CSV table of C-alpha atoms in Angstrom, one decimal:
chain,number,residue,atom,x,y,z
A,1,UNK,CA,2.5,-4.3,-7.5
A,2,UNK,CA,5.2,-8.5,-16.5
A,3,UNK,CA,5.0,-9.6,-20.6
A,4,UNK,CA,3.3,-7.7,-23.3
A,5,UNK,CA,-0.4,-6.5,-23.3
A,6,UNK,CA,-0.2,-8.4,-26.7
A,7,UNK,CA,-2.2,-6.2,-29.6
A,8,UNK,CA,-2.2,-3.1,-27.2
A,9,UNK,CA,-0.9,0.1,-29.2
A,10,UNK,CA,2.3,1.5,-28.2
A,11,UNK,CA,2.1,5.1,-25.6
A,12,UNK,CA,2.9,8.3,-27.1
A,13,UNK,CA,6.7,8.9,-27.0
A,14,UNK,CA,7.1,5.5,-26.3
A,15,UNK,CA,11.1,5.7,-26.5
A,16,UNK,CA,10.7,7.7,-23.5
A,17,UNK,CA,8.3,5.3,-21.5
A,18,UNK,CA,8.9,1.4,-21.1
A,19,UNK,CA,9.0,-0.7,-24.2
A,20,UNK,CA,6.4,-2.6,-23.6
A,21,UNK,CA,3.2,-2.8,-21.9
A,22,UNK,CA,3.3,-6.3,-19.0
A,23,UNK,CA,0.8,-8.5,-18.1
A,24,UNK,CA,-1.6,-7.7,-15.5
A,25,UNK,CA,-0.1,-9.3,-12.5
A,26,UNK,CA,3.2,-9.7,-11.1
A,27,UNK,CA,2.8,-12.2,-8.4
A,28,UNK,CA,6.0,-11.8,-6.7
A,29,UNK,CA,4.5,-8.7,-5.6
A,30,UNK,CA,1.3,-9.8,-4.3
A,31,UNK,CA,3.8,-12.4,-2.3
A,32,UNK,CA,5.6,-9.3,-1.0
A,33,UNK,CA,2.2,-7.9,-0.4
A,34,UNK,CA,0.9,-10.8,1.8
A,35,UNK,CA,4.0,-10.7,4.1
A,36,UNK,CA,4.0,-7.4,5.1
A,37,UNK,CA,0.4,-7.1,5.6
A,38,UNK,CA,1.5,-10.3,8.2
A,39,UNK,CA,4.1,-8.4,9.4
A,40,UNK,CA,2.3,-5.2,10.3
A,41,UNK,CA,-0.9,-7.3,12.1
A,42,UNK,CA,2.0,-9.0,14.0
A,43,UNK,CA,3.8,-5.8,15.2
A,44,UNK,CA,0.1,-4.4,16.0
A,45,UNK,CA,-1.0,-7.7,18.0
A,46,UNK,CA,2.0,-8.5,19.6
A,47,UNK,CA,1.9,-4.7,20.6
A,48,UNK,CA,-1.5,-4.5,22.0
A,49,UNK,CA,-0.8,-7.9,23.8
A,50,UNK,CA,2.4,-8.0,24.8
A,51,UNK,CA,3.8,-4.3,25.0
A,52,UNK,CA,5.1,-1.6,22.3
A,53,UNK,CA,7.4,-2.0,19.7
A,54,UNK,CA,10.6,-0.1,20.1
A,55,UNK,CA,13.2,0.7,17.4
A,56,UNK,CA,15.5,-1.2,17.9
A,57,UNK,CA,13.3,-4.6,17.0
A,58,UNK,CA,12.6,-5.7,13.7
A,59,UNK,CA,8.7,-6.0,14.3
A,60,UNK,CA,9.4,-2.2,15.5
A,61,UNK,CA,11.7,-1.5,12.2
A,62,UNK,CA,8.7,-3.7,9.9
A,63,UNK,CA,6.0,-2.2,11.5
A,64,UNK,CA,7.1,1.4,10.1
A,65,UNK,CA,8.5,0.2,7.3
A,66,UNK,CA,5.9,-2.3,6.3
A,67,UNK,CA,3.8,0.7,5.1
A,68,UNK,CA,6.6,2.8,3.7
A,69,UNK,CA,6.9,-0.4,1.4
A,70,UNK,CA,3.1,-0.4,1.0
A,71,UNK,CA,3.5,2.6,-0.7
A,72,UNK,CA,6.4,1.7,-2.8
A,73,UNK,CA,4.5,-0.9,-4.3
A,74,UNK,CA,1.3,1.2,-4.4
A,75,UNK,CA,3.2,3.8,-6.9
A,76,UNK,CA,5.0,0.6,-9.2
A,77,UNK,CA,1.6,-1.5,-9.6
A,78,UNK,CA,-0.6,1.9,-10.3
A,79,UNK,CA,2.1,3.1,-12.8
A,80,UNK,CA,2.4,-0.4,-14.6
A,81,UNK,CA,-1.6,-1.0,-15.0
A,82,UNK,CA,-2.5,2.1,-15.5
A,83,UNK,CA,0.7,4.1,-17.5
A,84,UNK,CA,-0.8,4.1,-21.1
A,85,UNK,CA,-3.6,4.9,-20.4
A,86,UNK,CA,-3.9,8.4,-17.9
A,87,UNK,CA,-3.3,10.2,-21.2
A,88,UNK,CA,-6.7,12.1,-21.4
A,89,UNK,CA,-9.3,13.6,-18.2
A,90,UNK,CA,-11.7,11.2,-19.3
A,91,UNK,CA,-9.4,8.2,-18.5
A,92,UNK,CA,-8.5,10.3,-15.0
A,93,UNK,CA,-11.9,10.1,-14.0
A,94,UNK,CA,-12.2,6.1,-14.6
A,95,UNK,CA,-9.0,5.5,-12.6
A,96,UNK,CA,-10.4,8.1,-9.4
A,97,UNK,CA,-13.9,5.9,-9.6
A,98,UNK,CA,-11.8,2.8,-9.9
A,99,UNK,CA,-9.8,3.5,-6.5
A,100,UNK,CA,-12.8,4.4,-5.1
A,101,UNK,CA,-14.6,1.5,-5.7
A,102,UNK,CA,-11.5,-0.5,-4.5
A,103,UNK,CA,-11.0,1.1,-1.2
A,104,UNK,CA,-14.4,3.0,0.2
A,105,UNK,CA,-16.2,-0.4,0.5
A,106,UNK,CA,-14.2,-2.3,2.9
A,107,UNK,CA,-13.2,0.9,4.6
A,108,UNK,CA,-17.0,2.0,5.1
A,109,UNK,CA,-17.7,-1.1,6.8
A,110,UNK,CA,-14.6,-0.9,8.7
A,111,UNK,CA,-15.2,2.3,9.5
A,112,UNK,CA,-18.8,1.5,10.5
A,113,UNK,CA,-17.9,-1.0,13.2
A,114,UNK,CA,-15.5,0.9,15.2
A,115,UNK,CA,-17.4,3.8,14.8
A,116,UNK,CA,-20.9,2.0,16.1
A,117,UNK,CA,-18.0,0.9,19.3
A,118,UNK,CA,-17.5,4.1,19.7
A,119,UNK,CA,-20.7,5.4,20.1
A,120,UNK,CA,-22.3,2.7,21.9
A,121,UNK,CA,-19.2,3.2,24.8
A,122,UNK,CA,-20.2,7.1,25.1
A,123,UNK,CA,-17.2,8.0,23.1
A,124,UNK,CA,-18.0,11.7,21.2
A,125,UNK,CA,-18.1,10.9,17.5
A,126,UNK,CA,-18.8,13.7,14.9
A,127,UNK,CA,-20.8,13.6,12.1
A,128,UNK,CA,-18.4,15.2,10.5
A,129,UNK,CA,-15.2,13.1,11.4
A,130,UNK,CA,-17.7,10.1,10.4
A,131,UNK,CA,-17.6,11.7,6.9
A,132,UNK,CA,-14.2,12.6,6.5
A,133,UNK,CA,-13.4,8.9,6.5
A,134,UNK,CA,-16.1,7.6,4.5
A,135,UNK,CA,-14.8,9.9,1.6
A,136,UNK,CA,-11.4,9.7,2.3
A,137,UNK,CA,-11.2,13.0,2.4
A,138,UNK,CA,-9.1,13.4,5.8
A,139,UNK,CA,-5.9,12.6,3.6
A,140,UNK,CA,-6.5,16.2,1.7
A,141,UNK,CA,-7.6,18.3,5.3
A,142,UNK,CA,-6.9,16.4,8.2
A,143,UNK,CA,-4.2,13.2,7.5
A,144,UNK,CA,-4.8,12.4,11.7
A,145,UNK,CA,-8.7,12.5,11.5
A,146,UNK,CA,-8.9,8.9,10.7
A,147,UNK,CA,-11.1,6.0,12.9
A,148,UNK,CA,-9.8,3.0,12.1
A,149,UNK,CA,-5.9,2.1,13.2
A,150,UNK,CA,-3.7,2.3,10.0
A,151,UNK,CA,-6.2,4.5,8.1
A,152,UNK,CA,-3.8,7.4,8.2
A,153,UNK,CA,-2.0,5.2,4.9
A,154,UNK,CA,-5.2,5.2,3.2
A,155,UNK,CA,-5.8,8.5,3.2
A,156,UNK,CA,-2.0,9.3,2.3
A,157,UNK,CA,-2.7,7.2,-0.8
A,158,UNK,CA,-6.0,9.2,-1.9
A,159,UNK,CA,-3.6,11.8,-2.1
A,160,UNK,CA,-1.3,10.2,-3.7
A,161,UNK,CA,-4.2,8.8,-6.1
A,162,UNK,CA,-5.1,13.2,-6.9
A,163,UNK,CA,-1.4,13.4,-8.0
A,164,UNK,CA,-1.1,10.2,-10.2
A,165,UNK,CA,-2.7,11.3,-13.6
A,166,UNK,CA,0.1,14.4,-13.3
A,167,UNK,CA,3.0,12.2,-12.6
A,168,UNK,CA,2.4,9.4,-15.3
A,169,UNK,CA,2.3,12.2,-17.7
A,170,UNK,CA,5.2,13.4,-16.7
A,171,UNK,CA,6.7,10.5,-16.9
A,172,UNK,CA,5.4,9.4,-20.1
A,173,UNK,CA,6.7,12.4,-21.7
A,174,UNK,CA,9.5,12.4,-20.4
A,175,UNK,CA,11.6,10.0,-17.9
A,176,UNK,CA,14.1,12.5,-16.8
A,177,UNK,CA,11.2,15.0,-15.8
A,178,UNK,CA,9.7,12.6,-14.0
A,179,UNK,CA,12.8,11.1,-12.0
A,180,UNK,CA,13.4,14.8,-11.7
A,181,UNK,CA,10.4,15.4,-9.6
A,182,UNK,CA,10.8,12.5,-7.9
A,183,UNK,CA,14.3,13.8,-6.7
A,184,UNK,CA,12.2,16.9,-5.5
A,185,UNK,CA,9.7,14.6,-3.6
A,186,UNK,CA,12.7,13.0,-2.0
A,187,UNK,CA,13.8,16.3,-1.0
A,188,UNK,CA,10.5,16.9,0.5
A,189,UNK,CA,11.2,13.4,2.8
A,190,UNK,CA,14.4,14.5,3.5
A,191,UNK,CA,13.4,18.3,4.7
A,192,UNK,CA,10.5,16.2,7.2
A,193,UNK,CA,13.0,13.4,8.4
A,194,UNK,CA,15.8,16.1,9.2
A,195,UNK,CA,14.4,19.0,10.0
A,196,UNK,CA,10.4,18.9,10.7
A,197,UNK,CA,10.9,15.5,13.4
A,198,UNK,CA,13.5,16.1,16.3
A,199,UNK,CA,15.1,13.1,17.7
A,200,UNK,CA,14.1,15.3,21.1
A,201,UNK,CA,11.2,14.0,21.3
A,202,UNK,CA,9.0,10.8,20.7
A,203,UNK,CA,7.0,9.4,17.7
A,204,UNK,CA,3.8,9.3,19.0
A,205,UNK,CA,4.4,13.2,20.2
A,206,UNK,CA,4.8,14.1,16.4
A,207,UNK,CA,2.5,11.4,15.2
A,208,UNK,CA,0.8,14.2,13.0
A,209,UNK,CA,4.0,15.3,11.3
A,210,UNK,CA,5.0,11.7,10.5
A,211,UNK,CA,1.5,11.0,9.1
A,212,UNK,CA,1.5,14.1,6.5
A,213,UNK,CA,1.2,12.7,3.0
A,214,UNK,CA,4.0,15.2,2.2
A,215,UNK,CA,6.2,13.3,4.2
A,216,UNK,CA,6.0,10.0,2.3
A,217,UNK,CA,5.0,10.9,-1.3
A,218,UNK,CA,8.6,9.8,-2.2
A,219,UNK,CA,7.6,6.5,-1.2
A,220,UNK,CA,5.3,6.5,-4.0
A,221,UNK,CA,6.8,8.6,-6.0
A,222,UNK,CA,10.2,5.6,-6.0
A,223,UNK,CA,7.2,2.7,-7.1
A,224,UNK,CA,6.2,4.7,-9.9
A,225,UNK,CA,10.3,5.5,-10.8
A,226,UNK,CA,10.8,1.7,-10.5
A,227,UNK,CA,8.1,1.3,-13.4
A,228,UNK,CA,9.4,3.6,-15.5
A,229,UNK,CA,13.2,3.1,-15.0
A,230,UNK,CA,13.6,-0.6,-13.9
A,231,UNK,CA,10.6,-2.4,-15.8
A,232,UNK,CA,12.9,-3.8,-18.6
A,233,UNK,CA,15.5,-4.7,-16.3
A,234,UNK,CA,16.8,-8.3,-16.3
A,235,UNK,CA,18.1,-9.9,-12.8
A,236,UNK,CA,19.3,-13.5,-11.6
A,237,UNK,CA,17.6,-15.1,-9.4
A,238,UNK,CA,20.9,-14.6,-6.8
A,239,UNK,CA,21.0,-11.1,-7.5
A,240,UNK,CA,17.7,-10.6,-6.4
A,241,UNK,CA,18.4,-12.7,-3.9
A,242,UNK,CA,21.3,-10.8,-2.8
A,243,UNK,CA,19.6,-7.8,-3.1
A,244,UNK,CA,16.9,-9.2,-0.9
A,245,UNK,CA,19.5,-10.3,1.7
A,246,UNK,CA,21.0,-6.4,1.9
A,247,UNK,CA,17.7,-4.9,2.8
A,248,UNK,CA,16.8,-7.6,5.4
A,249,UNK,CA,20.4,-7.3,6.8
A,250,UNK,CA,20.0,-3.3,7.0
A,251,UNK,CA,16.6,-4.0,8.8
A,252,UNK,CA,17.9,-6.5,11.3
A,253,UNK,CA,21.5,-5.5,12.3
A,254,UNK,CA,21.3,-1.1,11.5
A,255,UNK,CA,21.8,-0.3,14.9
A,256,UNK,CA,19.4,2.2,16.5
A,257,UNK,CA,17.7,2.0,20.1
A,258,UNK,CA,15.3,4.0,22.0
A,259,UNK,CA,11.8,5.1,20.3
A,260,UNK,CA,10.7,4.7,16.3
A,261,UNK,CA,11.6,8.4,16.2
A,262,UNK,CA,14.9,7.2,15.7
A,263,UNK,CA,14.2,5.0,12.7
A,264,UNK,CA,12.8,7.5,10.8
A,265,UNK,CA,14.7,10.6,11.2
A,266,UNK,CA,18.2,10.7,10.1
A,267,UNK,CA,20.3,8.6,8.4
A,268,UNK,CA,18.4,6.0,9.6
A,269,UNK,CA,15.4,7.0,7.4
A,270,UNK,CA,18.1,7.2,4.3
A,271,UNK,CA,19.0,3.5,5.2
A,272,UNK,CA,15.7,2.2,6.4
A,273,UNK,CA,14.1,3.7,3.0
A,274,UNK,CA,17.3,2.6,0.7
A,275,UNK,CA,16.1,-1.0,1.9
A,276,UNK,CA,12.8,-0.6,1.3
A,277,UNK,CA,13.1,0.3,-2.4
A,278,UNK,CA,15.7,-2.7,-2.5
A,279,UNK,CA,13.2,-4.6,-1.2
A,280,UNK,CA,10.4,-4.0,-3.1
A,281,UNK,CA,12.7,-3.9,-6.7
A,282,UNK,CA,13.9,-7.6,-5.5
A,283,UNK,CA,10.8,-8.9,-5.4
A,284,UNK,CA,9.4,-6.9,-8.6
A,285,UNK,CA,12.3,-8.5,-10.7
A,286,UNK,CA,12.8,-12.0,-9.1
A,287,UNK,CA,12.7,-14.2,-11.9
A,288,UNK,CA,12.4,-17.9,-10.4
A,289,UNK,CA,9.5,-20.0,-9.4
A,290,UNK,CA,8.8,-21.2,-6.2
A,291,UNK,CA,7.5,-24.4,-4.6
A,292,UNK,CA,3.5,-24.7,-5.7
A,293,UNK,CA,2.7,-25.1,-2.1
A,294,UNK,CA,4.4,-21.6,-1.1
A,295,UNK,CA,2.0,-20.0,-3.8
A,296,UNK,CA,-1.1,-20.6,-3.6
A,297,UNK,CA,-0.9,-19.6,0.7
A,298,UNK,CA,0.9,-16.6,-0.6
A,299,UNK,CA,-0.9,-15.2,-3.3
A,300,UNK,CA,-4.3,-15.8,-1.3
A,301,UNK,CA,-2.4,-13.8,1.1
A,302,UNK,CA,-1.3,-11.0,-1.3
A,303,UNK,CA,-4.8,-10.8,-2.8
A,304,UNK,CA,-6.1,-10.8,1.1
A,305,UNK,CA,-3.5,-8.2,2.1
A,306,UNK,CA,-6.2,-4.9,1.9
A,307,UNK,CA,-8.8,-7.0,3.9
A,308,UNK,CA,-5.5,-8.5,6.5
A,309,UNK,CA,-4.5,-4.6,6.9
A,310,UNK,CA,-7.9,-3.0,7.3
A,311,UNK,CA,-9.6,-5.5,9.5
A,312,UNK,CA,-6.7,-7.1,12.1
A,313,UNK,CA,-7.8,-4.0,14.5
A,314,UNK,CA,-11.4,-4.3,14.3
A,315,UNK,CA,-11.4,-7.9,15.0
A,316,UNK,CA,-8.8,-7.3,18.4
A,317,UNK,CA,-11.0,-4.2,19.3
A,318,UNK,CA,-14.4,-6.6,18.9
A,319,UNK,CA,-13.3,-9.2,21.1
A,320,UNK,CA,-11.3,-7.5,23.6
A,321,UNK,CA,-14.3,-7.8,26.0
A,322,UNK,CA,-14.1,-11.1,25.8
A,323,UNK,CA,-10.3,-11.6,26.0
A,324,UNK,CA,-10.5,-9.4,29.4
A,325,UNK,CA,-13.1,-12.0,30.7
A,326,UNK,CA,-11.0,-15.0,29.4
A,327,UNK,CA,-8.1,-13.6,32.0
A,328,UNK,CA,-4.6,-13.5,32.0
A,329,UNK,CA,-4.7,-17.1,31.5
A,330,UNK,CA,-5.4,-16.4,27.9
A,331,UNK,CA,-3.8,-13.5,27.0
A,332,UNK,CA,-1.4,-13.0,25.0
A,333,UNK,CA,-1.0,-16.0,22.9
A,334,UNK,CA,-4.8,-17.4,22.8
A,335,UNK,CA,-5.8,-13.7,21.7
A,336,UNK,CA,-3.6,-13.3,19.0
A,337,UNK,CA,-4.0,-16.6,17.9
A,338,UNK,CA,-7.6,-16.2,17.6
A,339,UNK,CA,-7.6,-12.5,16.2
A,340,UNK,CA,-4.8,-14.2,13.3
A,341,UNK,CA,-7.3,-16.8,12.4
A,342,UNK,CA,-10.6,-14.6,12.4
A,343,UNK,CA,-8.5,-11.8,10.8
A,344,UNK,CA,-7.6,-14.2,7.7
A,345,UNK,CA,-10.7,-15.7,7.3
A,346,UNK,CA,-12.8,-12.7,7.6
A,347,UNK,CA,-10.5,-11.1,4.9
A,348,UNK,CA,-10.9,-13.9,2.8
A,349,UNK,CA,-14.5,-14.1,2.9
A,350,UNK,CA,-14.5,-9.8,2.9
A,351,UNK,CA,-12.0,-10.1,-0.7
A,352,UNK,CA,-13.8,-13.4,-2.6
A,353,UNK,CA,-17.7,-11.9,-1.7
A,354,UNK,CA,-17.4,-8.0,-1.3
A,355,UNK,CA,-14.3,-7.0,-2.7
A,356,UNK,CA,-14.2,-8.6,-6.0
A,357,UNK,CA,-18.0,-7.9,-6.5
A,358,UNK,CA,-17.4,-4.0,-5.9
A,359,UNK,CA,-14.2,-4.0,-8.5
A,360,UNK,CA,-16.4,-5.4,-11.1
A,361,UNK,CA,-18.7,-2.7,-10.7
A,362,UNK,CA,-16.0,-0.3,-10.6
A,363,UNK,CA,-15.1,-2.1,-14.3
A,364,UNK,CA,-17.9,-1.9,-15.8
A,365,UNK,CA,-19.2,1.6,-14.6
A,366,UNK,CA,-15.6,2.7,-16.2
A,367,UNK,CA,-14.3,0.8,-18.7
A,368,UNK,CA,-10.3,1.9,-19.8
A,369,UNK,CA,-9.3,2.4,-23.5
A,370,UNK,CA,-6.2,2.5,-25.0
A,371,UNK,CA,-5.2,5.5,-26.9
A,372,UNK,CA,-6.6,4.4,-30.1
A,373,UNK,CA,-9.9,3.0,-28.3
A,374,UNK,CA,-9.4,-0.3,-28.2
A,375,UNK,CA,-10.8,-1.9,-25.3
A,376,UNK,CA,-8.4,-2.8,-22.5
A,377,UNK,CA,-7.3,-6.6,-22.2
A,378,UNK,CA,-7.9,-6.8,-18.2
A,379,UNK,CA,-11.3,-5.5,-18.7
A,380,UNK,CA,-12.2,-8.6,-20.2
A,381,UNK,CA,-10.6,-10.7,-17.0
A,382,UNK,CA,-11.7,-10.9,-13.7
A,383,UNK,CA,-10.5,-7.9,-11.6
A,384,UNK,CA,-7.8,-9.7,-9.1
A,385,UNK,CA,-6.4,-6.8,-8.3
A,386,UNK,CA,-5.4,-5.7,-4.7
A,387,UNK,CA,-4.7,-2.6,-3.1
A,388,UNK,CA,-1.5,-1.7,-3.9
């Protein structure tokens, strides 16, 4: 997706929330961030150059999973910046224009340059599709009406974003409530993994019932339980560590074969999302340094990781022209290669110059105050915040 917000008051009920408020950034997270966002342009390259992904690979297991975790750590970072202070519908309102302001602007310009492919190759694009993805509203009406690849998560977060000012109440007034409903939400995941997908036939054939945000609010719902059930929890560095192992193990040696339906229908999905929260509490509550020249690559990369997700496709669909007229000769190694490198530095230029920019608006359009009306702390700092 932390020490005290030092001078902040406490929630109300605070007994029944976390102790304490943490600082703004956990970087660990942002590591964890970075990686996957890697992991998921690999599975997506490597797929587009080489051949699809089944499940019985890891890039097949990650590339699934990668976003399940994106989730995950979307519900523990939005419940840990913003749990104290969804306690009224004006502070709602500043966290909706807040997400908004964090994810329309790369996405409009995403969503600008595959659409202006689409057009120019004769391809029928609606006016209205067009706007259903520059509001974000396909999540709510249509989770499969989405232009750009991987959209389909963004709008399953918008949802999830609608739901958020409900849950942290819930939570804040009280913790078994909210685990409560997010037992029911996991209910919910198990009723689409066991029942709504059939083994019978292939992912892509039930692409729309994977993709319904119903079917991975749980996700969210477990980041948000993490916060609220995990955030004064102290672990070793080899307890994380071992923890960390566990899930990688599960993703490496669970053994499934045949199509991704299979790794997320089943028990499978229990075991493949058992890891994930592992995963994602590993990282949340590793305690140790590492070496300075692992962070600085990885927290660019964390901060990058909206950007790295987002724009990966549009690069590969940009320059696939030219990779056709390079020849086999190129393909697949010099294609990747060069979509990797453009894909990073076009996300780093899109996050320093247009992302950051667009948050600070956001900020200062809405600035947050605590209960009491204090100004908030991270108001005052620049917004390094990335999607979570």
């Amino acid at each position: 997706m932390k020490a005290p917000l030092h001078g902040l008051p406490q929630p109300p009920q605070p007994t029944r929330a976390p102790s304490a408020g943490l600082k703004q950034r956990i970087e660990s997270l942002d590591w964890l961030r970075g990686l996957l966002a890697a992991a998921i342009m690999a599975y997506h390259l490597t797929g587009w150059g080489v051949g699809p992904h089944d499940g019985a690979t890891v890039l097949g297991r990650l590339g699934a999973y990668g976003v399940s975790m994106f989730f995950i750590l979307s519900g523990l970072s939005i419940a840990h910046v913003y749990h104290r202070f969804i306690t009224e519908p004006q502070a709602s309102r500043r966290f909706f224009v807040r997400r908004v302001f964090r994810i329309w602007p790369l996405l409009w310009l995403a969503v600008a340059v595959i659409a202006a492919f689409r057009l120019a190759s004769g391809e029928g694009l609606s006016w209205k599709l067009i706007v259903l993805n520059l509001t974000t509203l396909f999540g709510f009406v249509r989770p499969s009406a989405y232009i750009n690849t991987g959209a389909w998560s963004i709008g399953n977060e918008m949802v999830y974003y609608a739901m958020t000012p409900l849950l942290l109440r819930l939570y804040n007034r009280s913790r078994l409530a909210g685990n409560l409903f997010t037992l029911l939400t996991v209910g919910v995941g198990l009723l689409f993994s066991h029942h709504l997908l059939s083994t019978g036939a292939t992912l892509a054939t039930q692409w729309e019932t994977y993709i319904n945000p119903f079917n991975n609010l749980f996700l969210y719902c477990c980041g948000v339980a993490l916060y609220y059930n995990a955030s004064g929890l102290r672990a070793t560095r080899w307890q994380c560590l071992a923890a960390l192992g566990l899930a990688a193990a599960i993703f490496v040696f669970y053994p499934v074969q045949g199509d991704q339906i299979h790794i997320v229908t089943g028990p499978a999905r229990i075991a493949f999302c058992v890891a994930s929260v592992t995963a994602v509490l590993a990282f949340y509550k590793y305690p140790a340094a590492v070496h300075p020249w692992l962070v600085a690559p990885l927290t660019q990369l964390g901060l990058m990781t909206y950007g790295v997700y987002l724009l990966h496709p549009v690069v590969w669909q940009t320059l696939s022209p030219l990779y056709a007229r390079l020849g086999a000769g190129f393909m697949p190694v010099g294609a990747i290669s060069l979509t990797v490198v453009l894909t990073l530095a076009f996300a780093w230029g899109a996050y320093h110059f247009f992302e950051v920019p667009m948050m600070r608006l956001g900020k200062k359009l809405t600035p947050l105050r605590s209960p009491r009306g204090e100004a908030r702390a991270a108001d005052l700092r620049s917004p390094k915040e990335s999607k979570p």
